[in-house]
Coordinates of C-alpha atoms and ligand atoms in Angstrom, one line a residue:
M1 CA 0.0 -0.1 0.0
A2 CA 1.3 3.5 -0.7
Q3 CA 2.1 5.9 2.0
M4 CA 2.6 9.7 2.4
V5 CA 6.3 11.1 2.6
I6 CA 6.8 13.3 5.5
G7 CA 10.5 14.1 6.7
G8 CA 12.0 11.6 4.3
E9 CA 10.0 9.0 6.0
S10 CA 7.0 6.9 4.2
V11 CA 4.1 7.2 7.0
D12 CA 0.5 6.6 7.3
A13 CA -2.1 9.0 8.2
L14 CA -2.3 9.7 11.9
S15 CA -5.8 8.9 11.7
H16 CA -5.0 5.5 10.1
E17 CA -7.9 6.0 7.7
F18 CA -7.5 5.4 4.1
T19 CA -8.7 6.2 0.6
D20 CA -9.3 3.5 -2.3
I21 CA -8.0 4.4 -5.7
Y22 CA -9.7 3.1 -8.8
N23 CA -9.0 2.4 -12.4
P24 CA -11.2 4.7 -14.3
A25 CA -11.1 2.1 -17.4
T26 CA -11.9 -1.0 -15.5
G27 CA -13.4 0.1 -12.1
E28 CA -11.0 -2.2 -10.4
L29 CA -9.1 -1.2 -7.2
V30 CA -5.8 -0.1 -7.9
D31 CA -4.2 0.6 -4.3
R32 CA -5.2 2.6 -1.2
V33 CA -3.5 5.6 0.1
P34 CA -3.7 7.2 3.6
R35 CA -6.4 9.6 4.2
G36 CA -4.5 12.5 5.6
N37 CA -6.0 15.6 7.5
A38 CA -5.0 18.9 8.9
E39 CA -2.9 17.2 11.9
D40 CA -0.8 15.5 8.9
V41 CA -0.1 18.8 7.4
R42 CA 1.1 20.2 10.5
R43 CA 3.5 17.3 10.8
A44 CA 4.7 17.9 7.4
V45 CA 5.2 21.7 8.0
S46 CA 7.4 20.8 10.8
A47 CA 9.4 18.4 8.9
A48 CA 9.7 21.0 6.1
E49 CA 11.0 23.6 8.5
E50 CA 14.0 21.5 9.1
G51 CA 14.2 20.5 5.3
F52 CA 14.4 24.4 4.7
K53 CA 17.1 24.9 7.1
A54 CA 19.3 22.4 5.4
W55 CA 18.2 22.9 1.7
S56 CA 18.3 26.7 1.8
R57 CA 22.0 26.4 2.8
T58 CA 22.9 23.9 0.5
A59 CA 25.2 25.3 -2.2
P60 CA 23.5 26.1 -5.4
A61 CA 25.8 23.6 -7.4
K62 CA 24.8 20.8 -5.2
R63 CA 21.1 21.5 -5.2
E64 CA 21.7 21.4 -8.9
A65 CA 23.4 18.0 -8.8
I66 CA 20.6 16.6 -6.6
L67 CA 17.9 17.6 -8.9
M68 CA 19.9 16.4 -11.9
K69 CA 20.2 13.1 -10.3
G70 CA 16.5 13.0 -9.5
A71 CA 15.6 13.4 -13.2
D72 CA 18.0 10.6 -13.9
L73 CA 16.2 8.3 -11.3
I74 CA 12.7 9.3 -12.5
R75 CA 14.0 8.2 -16.2
E76 CA 15.1 5.0 -14.5
H77 CA 11.6 4.3 -13.2
L78 CA 9.7 5.9 -16.1
E79 CA 7.8 2.7 -16.9
E80 CA 7.0 1.9 -13.4
V81 CA 5.6 5.4 -12.7
A82 CA 3.8 5.9 -16.0
T83 CA 1.8 2.5 -15.5
L84 CA 0.8 3.7 -12.2
L85 CA -0.5 7.2 -13.7
T86 CA -2.2 5.0 -16.4
K87 CA -3.8 2.9 -13.8
E88 CA -5.2 5.7 -11.4
Q89 CA -5.9 8.4 -14.1
G90 CA -6.9 6.5 -17.2
K91 CA -4.7 8.1 -19.9
P92 CA -2.8 5.9 -22.6
L93 CA 0.4 4.6 -21.4
R94 CA 2.3 6.3 -24.2
D95 CA 0.9 9.6 -23.2
A96 CA 1.8 8.8 -19.4
S97 CA 5.1 7.9 -20.3
I98 CA 5.4 11.2 -22.0
E99 CA 4.3 13.0 -19.0
V100 CA 6.6 11.4 -16.8
G101 CA 9.3 12.0 -19.3
R102 CA 8.5 15.8 -19.3
F103 CA 8.6 15.9 -15.5
A104 CA 12.3 14.8 -15.8
E105 CA 13.0 17.5 -18.3
N106 CA 11.3 20.1 -16.1
L107 CA 13.5 19.0 -13.2
E108 CA 16.7 19.4 -15.2
F109 CA 15.6 22.8 -16.7
Y110 CA 15.3 24.2 -13.1
A111 CA 18.2 22.3 -11.8
G112 CA 20.3 24.2 -14.3
L113 CA 18.8 27.6 -13.0
A114 CA 19.7 26.7 -9.4
T115 CA 23.2 28.3 -10.0
K116 CA 22.0 31.1 -12.0
I117 CA 20.1 33.0 -9.2
R118 CA 21.3 36.7 -9.2
G119 CA 21.1 39.8 -6.9
E120 CA 22.2 43.5 -8.0
Q121 CA 24.1 46.1 -6.7
V122 CA 22.5 49.5 -7.2
P123 CA 24.1 53.1 -7.2
L124 CA 22.4 55.2 -4.5
A125 CA 21.9 59.1 -4.6
D126 CA 24.5 59.3 -1.4
P127 CA 27.8 58.2 -2.7
T128 CA 29.1 57.1 0.6
K129 CA 26.8 54.4 0.7
Y130 CA 25.7 51.6 -1.8
G131 CA 22.6 49.4 -2.4
M132 CA 22.3 45.8 -3.0
I133 CA 19.2 43.6 -3.9
I134 CA 19.7 40.1 -2.7
R135 CA 17.3 37.2 -3.7
H136 CA 16.5 34.4 -1.1
P137 CA 14.0 31.5 -1.1
I138 CA 10.6 32.2 0.5
G139 CA 10.4 29.4 3.0
I140 CA 7.9 26.5 3.1
C141 CA 5.8 26.3 -0.1
G142 CA 2.5 24.2 -0.8
A143 CA 1.6 22.6 -4.2
I144 CA -1.8 21.6 -4.6
V145 CA -2.2 19.5 -7.9
P146 CA -5.2 18.2 -9.9
W147 CA -6.0 14.8 -11.4
N148 CA -5.4 15.6 -15.1
F149 CA -1.8 15.8 -15.1
P150 CA -0.7 14.6 -11.8
V151 CA 3.0 14.4 -12.5
S152 CA 3.7 17.1 -14.9
L153 CA 1.5 19.7 -13.1
M154 CA 3.3 18.7 -9.7
G155 CA 6.8 19.1 -11.6
N156 CA 5.8 22.8 -12.4
K157 CA 5.7 23.7 -8.8
I158 CA 8.4 21.5 -7.1
A159 CA 11.1 22.0 -9.7
P160 CA 11.5 25.8 -9.5
A161 CA 10.6 26.0 -5.7
L162 CA 13.3 23.3 -5.3
A163 CA 15.9 25.1 -7.6
A164 CA 15.2 28.3 -5.5
G165 CA 16.2 26.6 -2.2
N166 CA 12.6 26.2 -0.7
S167 CA 11.1 23.3 1.0
I168 CA 7.7 22.3 -0.3
I169 CA 4.4 20.0 0.7
V170 CA 2.5 18.5 -2.2
K171 CA -1.1 17.7 -1.9
P172 CA -2.1 15.6 -5.0
A173 CA -5.6 15.1 -6.1
S174 CA -7.6 12.8 -4.1
T175 CA -8.3 10.4 -6.9
T176 CA -4.5 10.4 -8.3
P177 CA -2.1 10.2 -5.7
L178 CA 0.0 7.2 -6.7
A179 CA 2.5 8.4 -9.4
A180 CA 2.8 11.5 -7.4
I181 CA 3.9 9.6 -4.3
R182 CA 6.3 7.5 -6.1
C183 CA 7.9 10.5 -7.7
I184 CA 8.5 12.0 -4.4
E185 CA 9.9 8.8 -3.0
I186 CA 12.4 8.6 -5.9
L187 CA 13.3 12.4 -5.6
N188 CA 14.2 11.7 -1.9
E189 CA 16.5 9.0 -2.7
A190 CA 18.4 11.6 -4.9
G191 CA 19.7 13.0 -1.7
L192 CA 17.4 15.7 -0.7
P193 CA 17.7 16.8 3.1
A194 CA 14.8 15.2 5.0
G195 CA 11.7 17.3 5.0
T196 CA 12.6 19.1 1.8
L197 CA 10.1 17.6 -0.3
N198 CA 6.9 16.1 1.3
I199 CA 3.7 14.6 0.1
V200 CA 0.4 14.4 2.2
T201 CA -2.6 12.8 0.7
G202 CA -6.1 13.4 1.7
P203 CA -9.4 15.6 0.8
G204 CA -9.0 19.2 -0.4
G205 CA -11.4 20.3 2.4
A206 CA -9.1 18.9 5.0
V207 CA -5.5 18.8 3.9
G208 CA -5.7 21.4 1.3
E209 CA -7.7 23.8 3.7
E210 CA -4.9 23.5 6.5
M211 CA -2.4 24.4 3.6
L212 CA -4.0 27.4 2.6
V213 CA -4.4 28.7 6.5
N214 CA -1.3 27.5 8.0
P215 CA 0.8 30.7 8.5
K216 CA 4.1 28.8 8.2
I217 CA 3.3 27.9 4.6
R218 CA 4.4 31.1 2.8
K219 CA 3.5 30.2 -0.8
I220 CA 0.6 28.4 -2.4
A221 CA 1.0 27.1 -6.0
F222 CA -2.4 25.8 -7.0
T223 CA -3.6 24.2 -10.4
G224 CA -7.3 23.4 -10.8
E225 CA -10.7 24.7 -11.2
T226 CA -11.3 28.4 -11.2
G227 CA -14.1 28.3 -8.4
T228 CA -11.4 26.4 -6.1
G229 CA -8.9 28.8 -7.1
I230 CA -10.9 31.9 -6.1
H231 CA -11.3 30.1 -2.8
V232 CA -7.7 29.5 -2.5
M233 CA -6.8 33.2 -3.3
E234 CA -9.1 34.5 -0.6
A235 CA -8.1 32.0 2.1
A236 CA -4.4 32.6 1.2
A237 CA -5.1 36.4 1.4
R238 CA -5.9 36.1 5.2
E239 CA -2.1 35.0 5.9
M240 CA -0.7 37.3 3.1
K241 CA 0.6 34.2 1.3
R242 CA 1.8 34.5 -2.3
V243 CA -0.2 32.4 -4.7
T244 CA 0.2 31.3 -8.3
L245 CA -2.9 30.0 -9.7
E246 CA -3.2 28.1 -12.9
L247 CA -7.0 27.5 -13.5
G248 CA -9.4 26.5 -16.3
G249 CA -9.5 27.4 -19.9
S250 CA -11.6 27.3 -22.9
D251 CA -9.2 27.6 -25.7
P252 CA -10.1 28.7 -29.0
T253 CA -8.7 27.8 -32.3
I254 CA -9.1 29.6 -35.6
V255 CA -8.8 28.0 -38.8
C256 CA -8.4 30.5 -41.9
D257 CA -9.1 29.8 -45.4
D258 CA -5.5 29.8 -46.3
A259 CA -4.7 27.1 -43.8
D260 CA -3.1 23.6 -44.1
L261 CA -6.3 22.0 -43.6
A262 CA -5.1 18.5 -43.4
K263 CA -2.6 19.5 -40.8
A264 CA -5.0 21.7 -38.8
A265 CA -7.5 18.7 -38.7
A266 CA -4.8 16.3 -37.4
M267 CA -3.5 18.8 -34.6
I268 CA -6.7 20.0 -33.4
S269 CA -8.2 16.3 -33.2
I270 CA -5.2 15.7 -30.8
G271 CA -5.6 19.0 -29.3
R272 CA -9.1 18.2 -28.4
F273 CA -9.1 14.5 -27.7
F274 CA -5.8 14.2 -25.7
N275 CA -6.3 12.9 -22.3
C276 CA -9.9 12.5 -23.2
G277 CA -10.3 16.4 -23.5
Q278 CA -9.4 16.8 -19.8
A279 CA -6.7 19.5 -20.4
C280 CA -6.6 23.0 -19.1
L281 CA -5.1 23.7 -22.7
A282 CA -7.3 21.4 -24.6
V283 CA -9.0 23.1 -27.7
K284 CA -12.5 23.8 -26.6
R285 CA -13.8 26.1 -29.4
L286 CA -13.4 26.0 -32.9
Y287 CA -13.8 28.8 -35.5
V288 CA -13.5 28.1 -39.2
F289 CA -13.7 30.4 -42.0
E290 CA -17.0 29.7 -44.0
S291 CA -15.3 29.2 -47.4
V292 CA -13.4 26.1 -46.1
A293 CA -15.8 25.0 -43.5
D294 CA -17.5 22.1 -45.3
E295 CA -13.8 20.7 -46.4
F296 CA -12.4 21.1 -42.9
I297 CA -15.4 19.5 -41.0
D298 CA -15.4 16.7 -43.1
L299 CA -11.7 16.0 -42.0
M300 CA -12.4 16.4 -38.6
V301 CA -15.3 14.1 -38.6
G302 CA -13.2 11.3 -40.3
R303 CA -10.6 12.0 -37.4
A304 CA -12.9 11.7 -34.8
N305 CA -14.5 8.6 -36.0
R306 CA -11.3 6.8 -36.6
L307 CA -9.9 7.5 -33.2
K308 CA -9.2 4.4 -31.1
V309 CA -10.9 4.4 -27.6
G310 CA -10.1 1.9 -25.0
N311 CA -8.0 1.0 -21.9
G312 CA -5.0 3.0 -21.6
L313 CA -3.0 -0.2 -20.9
T314 CA -3.9 -1.8 -24.3
Q315 CA -1.5 -1.0 -26.9
G316 CA -2.7 1.4 -29.6
T317 CA -5.2 3.1 -27.6
Q318 CA -5.2 6.7 -28.5
M319 CA -8.0 8.1 -26.2
G320 CA -8.8 6.6 -22.6
P321 CA -12.0 6.8 -20.6
L322 CA -13.2 10.1 -18.6
H323 CA -11.4 10.0 -15.1
T324 CA -14.5 9.5 -13.2
A325 CA -18.2 8.9 -13.7
T326 CA -18.8 12.1 -12.7
Q327 CA -16.6 13.7 -15.3
R328 CA -18.6 11.6 -18.1
D329 CA -21.9 12.7 -16.5
E330 CA -20.9 16.4 -17.1
I331 CA -19.7 16.2 -20.6
E332 CA -22.9 14.3 -21.4
A333 CA -24.9 16.9 -19.8
M334 CA -23.2 19.3 -21.7
V335 CA -23.8 17.8 -25.1
E336 CA -27.5 17.2 -24.3
D337 CA -27.8 20.8 -23.4
A338 CA -26.3 21.9 -26.5
K339 CA -28.6 19.2 -28.5
K340 CA -31.7 21.0 -26.7
R341 CA -30.6 24.2 -27.9
G342 CA -30.4 23.2 -31.5
A343 CA -26.9 21.5 -32.0
D344 CA -26.5 18.7 -34.5
V345 CA -24.0 15.8 -33.6
L346 CA -21.6 15.0 -36.3
A347 CA -19.5 12.4 -34.6
G348 CA -19.8 10.7 -31.1
G349 CA -22.5 12.2 -28.9
E350 CA -22.9 9.1 -26.8
R351 CA -21.3 6.7 -24.3
I352 CA -19.3 3.7 -25.5
T353 CA -20.7 0.2 -24.2
G354 CA -20.1 -3.3 -24.9
E355 CA -17.3 -5.7 -23.7
G356 CA -14.3 -3.6 -22.3
F357 CA -16.3 -0.6 -22.0
D358 CA -19.2 -1.3 -19.6
N359 CA -17.1 -1.0 -16.3
G360 CA -15.3 2.2 -17.5
N361 CA -16.0 5.9 -17.9
F362 CA -16.1 5.9 -21.7
Y363 CA -17.5 8.4 -24.1
K364 CA -17.1 9.0 -27.8
P365 CA -15.0 11.7 -29.6
T366 CA -17.8 14.2 -30.2
L367 CA -18.2 17.1 -32.6
L368 CA -21.0 19.6 -32.6
V369 CA -22.3 22.3 -35.2
N370 CA -25.3 24.9 -35.0
V371 CA -24.4 25.3 -31.4
D372 CA -25.9 28.0 -29.6
P373 CA -22.9 30.2 -28.2
D374 CA -25.1 30.3 -24.9
S375 CA -24.5 26.6 -24.6
R376 CA -22.7 25.1 -21.5
V377 CA -20.3 23.4 -23.7
V378 CA -19.3 27.0 -25.0
R379 CA -19.7 29.0 -22.0
E380 CA -18.1 26.9 -19.5
E381 CA -14.9 24.7 -19.4
A382 CA -16.0 21.6 -21.3
F383 CA -13.6 19.2 -19.7
G384 CA -14.2 15.9 -21.9
P385 CA -14.2 15.0 -25.6
A386 CA -16.7 17.3 -27.2
L387 CA -16.0 20.3 -29.4
P388 CA -18.6 22.8 -30.8
I389 CA -17.5 24.2 -34.2
F390 CA -18.7 27.4 -35.6
R391 CA -18.4 28.9 -39.0
V392 CA -17.0 32.5 -39.2
K393 CA -16.9 35.2 -41.8
D394 CA -13.2 36.3 -41.4
L395 CA -10.6 37.1 -38.7
D396 CA -12.3 39.9 -37.2
D397 CA -15.3 37.7 -36.7
A398 CA -13.3 34.9 -35.4
I399 CA -11.1 36.9 -32.9
E400 CA -14.3 38.7 -31.6
Q401 CA -16.1 35.2 -30.9
A402 CA -13.1 33.7 -29.4
N403 CA -12.6 36.5 -27.0
R404 CA -16.2 36.1 -25.8
S405 CA -15.3 33.9 -23.0
E406 CA -14.4 34.4 -19.4
Y407 CA -11.2 32.3 -19.8
G408 CA -7.7 33.5 -21.4
L409 CA -5.5 30.4 -21.3
G410 CA -4.3 29.1 -24.6
S411 CA -5.5 29.7 -28.1
S412 CA -4.4 28.8 -31.5
I413 CA -4.6 30.0 -35.4
W414 CA -3.8 28.0 -38.6
T415 CA -3.0 30.3 -41.5
T416 CA -0.2 30.7 -44.0
S417 CA -0.4 34.5 -43.6
M418 CA 2.1 36.4 -41.3
A419 CA -0.4 39.2 -41.2
K420 CA -3.1 37.1 -39.8
A421 CA -0.9 35.3 -37.6
H422 CA 0.3 38.6 -36.0
E423 CA -3.1 39.9 -35.8
A424 CA -4.6 37.0 -33.9
A425 CA -1.5 36.9 -31.4
E426 CA -1.8 40.5 -30.7
R427 CA -5.8 40.3 -30.2
I428 CA -6.5 37.2 -28.8
E429 CA -6.9 37.5 -24.9
A430 CA -4.8 34.5 -23.7
G431 CA -1.7 33.5 -22.1
Y432 CA -0.4 31.6 -25.1
T433 CA -0.9 31.4 -28.7
W434 CA 0.4 28.9 -30.9
V435 CA 0.3 29.5 -35.0
N436 CA 0.1 26.4 -36.8
D437 CA 0.8 24.4 -33.9
L438 CA -0.4 23.2 -30.6
H439 CA -0.2 21.4 -27.5
V440 CA 3.4 21.7 -26.0
A441 CA 3.6 24.3 -23.4
Y442 CA 7.6 24.6 -23.6
D443 CA 9.6 24.7 -20.2
E444 CA 11.5 27.7 -21.8
L445 CA 8.4 29.9 -22.1
P446 CA 6.3 31.4 -19.3
F447 CA 2.8 29.8 -18.9
G448 CA -0.1 31.3 -17.3
G449 CA -3.6 32.5 -18.0
V450 CA -5.2 35.8 -18.2
K451 CA -8.9 36.7 -17.1
H452 CA -10.4 33.6 -15.0
S453 CA -7.5 31.5 -16.3
G454 CA -5.2 32.1 -13.5
V455 CA -2.6 34.7 -11.8
G456 CA 1.3 34.0 -12.2
K457 CA 3.6 32.1 -14.3
E458 CA 4.7 28.5 -14.3
H459 CA 7.6 27.4 -16.6
G460 CA 10.2 29.8 -18.0
V461 CA 13.0 31.6 -16.2
E462 CA 10.2 33.7 -15.0
A463 CA 8.5 30.8 -12.7
M464 CA 11.5 31.5 -10.4
D465 CA 10.5 34.8 -9.4
F466 CA 7.5 33.1 -7.7
Y467 CA 9.8 31.3 -5.5
L468 CA 12.3 33.8 -4.6
E469 CA 11.8 37.0 -2.3
S470 CA 14.1 40.0 -3.0
K471 CA 15.6 42.1 0.0
S472 CA 17.0 45.5 -0.3
I473 CA 20.3 46.1 1.6
V474 CA 22.3 49.7 2.3
M475 CA 25.7 49.6 3.0
A476 CA 27.1 52.6 4.7
Ligands
NDP1 P1 -10.2 21.1 -8.4 O1 -10.0 22.7 -8.2 O2 -11.3 20.4 -8.0 O3 -9.1 20.6 -7.4 C1 -7.6 20.7 -7.7 C2 -7.0 20.3 -6.4 O4 -7.5 21.3 -5.5 C3 -7.0 19.0 -5.9 O5 -5.8 18.6 -5.3 C4 -8.2 19.1 -5.1 O6 -8.3 18.1 -3.9 C5 -7.8 20.5 -4.2 N1 -8.9 21.1 -3.4 C6 -10.2 21.0 -3.6 N2 -10.8 21.8 -2.6 C7 -9.8 22.6 -2.1 C8 -10.0 23.4 -0.9 N3 -11.1 23.7 -0.5 N4 -8.8 23.8 -0.5 C9 -7.4 23.7 -1.0 N5 -7.3 22.6 -2.0 C10 -8.5 22.0 -2.4 O7 -9.8 20.7 -9.9 P2 -10.0 19.5 -10.6 O8 -9.3 18.6 -10.1 O9 -11.3 19.3 -11.2 O10 -8.9 19.8 -11.8 C11 -9.3 20.1 -13.0 C12 -9.0 21.5 -13.4 O11 -7.6 22.2 -13.2 C13 -9.7 22.2 -14.6 O12 -10.5 23.3 -14.4 C14 -8.5 22.4 -15.4 O13 -8.7 23.5 -16.4 C15 -7.7 23.0 -14.4 N6 -6.0 22.9 -14.8 C16 -5.5 24.3 -15.2 C17 -4.3 24.3 -15.7 C18 -3.6 25.6 -15.8 O14 -2.2 25.5 -15.8 N7 -4.2 26.7 -16.0 C19 -3.5 22.9 -16.0 C20 -4.3 21.9 -15.9 C21 -5.6 21.7 -15.1 P3 -9.1 17.0 -4.0 O15 -8.7 16.3 -5.3 O16 -9.0 16.1 -2.8 O17 -10.6 17.6 -4.1

């Protein structure tokens, strides 16, 4: 049975209660994890205080070496961790392997930055004195992670936090703790001082809440739903904690009349159906120029119907089940709502049943046209494999409709015109715009949303700023 990691030790919850973890493809029990609560978080905070003392005084080059070793060890255990991830989350094993590989790359990216943290010397008006700005770690950080990318979204938080010299406590989603626990065990084996990197499993309402209110945790890095994010920000404000919030999205994609339609259809299909549509950066609204709409929609329908859906552990599976029955109910309700408002279903629009499917949360890749823009699948974050398609007159029309959303995370445009690409990149309200590309949020580029999609950045050199405090010093 999996255990939490506190102070470098594998431990059960003080309550000795457990939570069962089920496979979303088969309904089978995968493992049990401790059901921690506020007391366990306080125990982790005490351990993280000790961890911080040791780690913040560890030479940057040694921090780099330990994180690099951690990345190597993760790669050595890639298959084991990826298999756990598929079993608890549902995604195809190939995608789980990519996610674990990305985690290792992310660790390496930030390991390299551990030795590049700089301060400044600043000339002052009084020539007998000089000013300095030094940068030091914040202290104990908390990472609250969702279930859709339990490993890579954890990496986005722990890698810069550790490179900067902080200690950290991770709270994984209640339904996906297993791969995260294994990663943290492995990283502890790389030589982190005890208490530097901890994981406490348990419900958001208990473990997460204590992390928000505990005054010793100085920073919260949260990824999850916008509603939860608002609560995190409000609660953290009472203790003047720093927060970075990576929240929901409803990414638009625009297909222009001069685009490479076959490439766009191939990439957008991946962009919508990857991880069974359960990605913050998934394509969630498609705007296609009227003059190429019929041809393009045919290509999309062909791709949706050919997608191989099944158990993530079966070779060749391209799309797994929804993560939970609730998630499937939600996407089903959104499709039904769109249909009631007049939408036509061109592909999918129903559950998948039969042998191998009946015990899992499967739903067909779904394409909708003639969709009322007030439908839930357009207004809300559709976290499942359903894509509404809209015909637009021109780029102006497309951008205007694309911006009609409370979210602003990712976006994309397909065109061979530099002028159109520039215009869209300038005018779409989002933290990211891909031109003739999709999916990869590079470690090198800062990533984060505008509007209701979040506050602050992960990835990039910029992410380090969210884990460092600056201090001004005057020397007389
Ligand atoms: P939730 O907001 O429900 O949960 C996210 C995490 O918060 C979980 O660990 C959850 O724990 C925890 N949590 C829940 N309630 C509280 C609380 N009161 N206090 C502290 N922590 C709490 O999101 P989902 O799990 O549904 O994740 C999907 C969402 O994540 C989507 O909206 C998606 O768009 C977004 N996301 C955003 C990304 C971005 O970078 N912008 C990237 C990927 C996803 P528990 O599981 O125990 O409830």
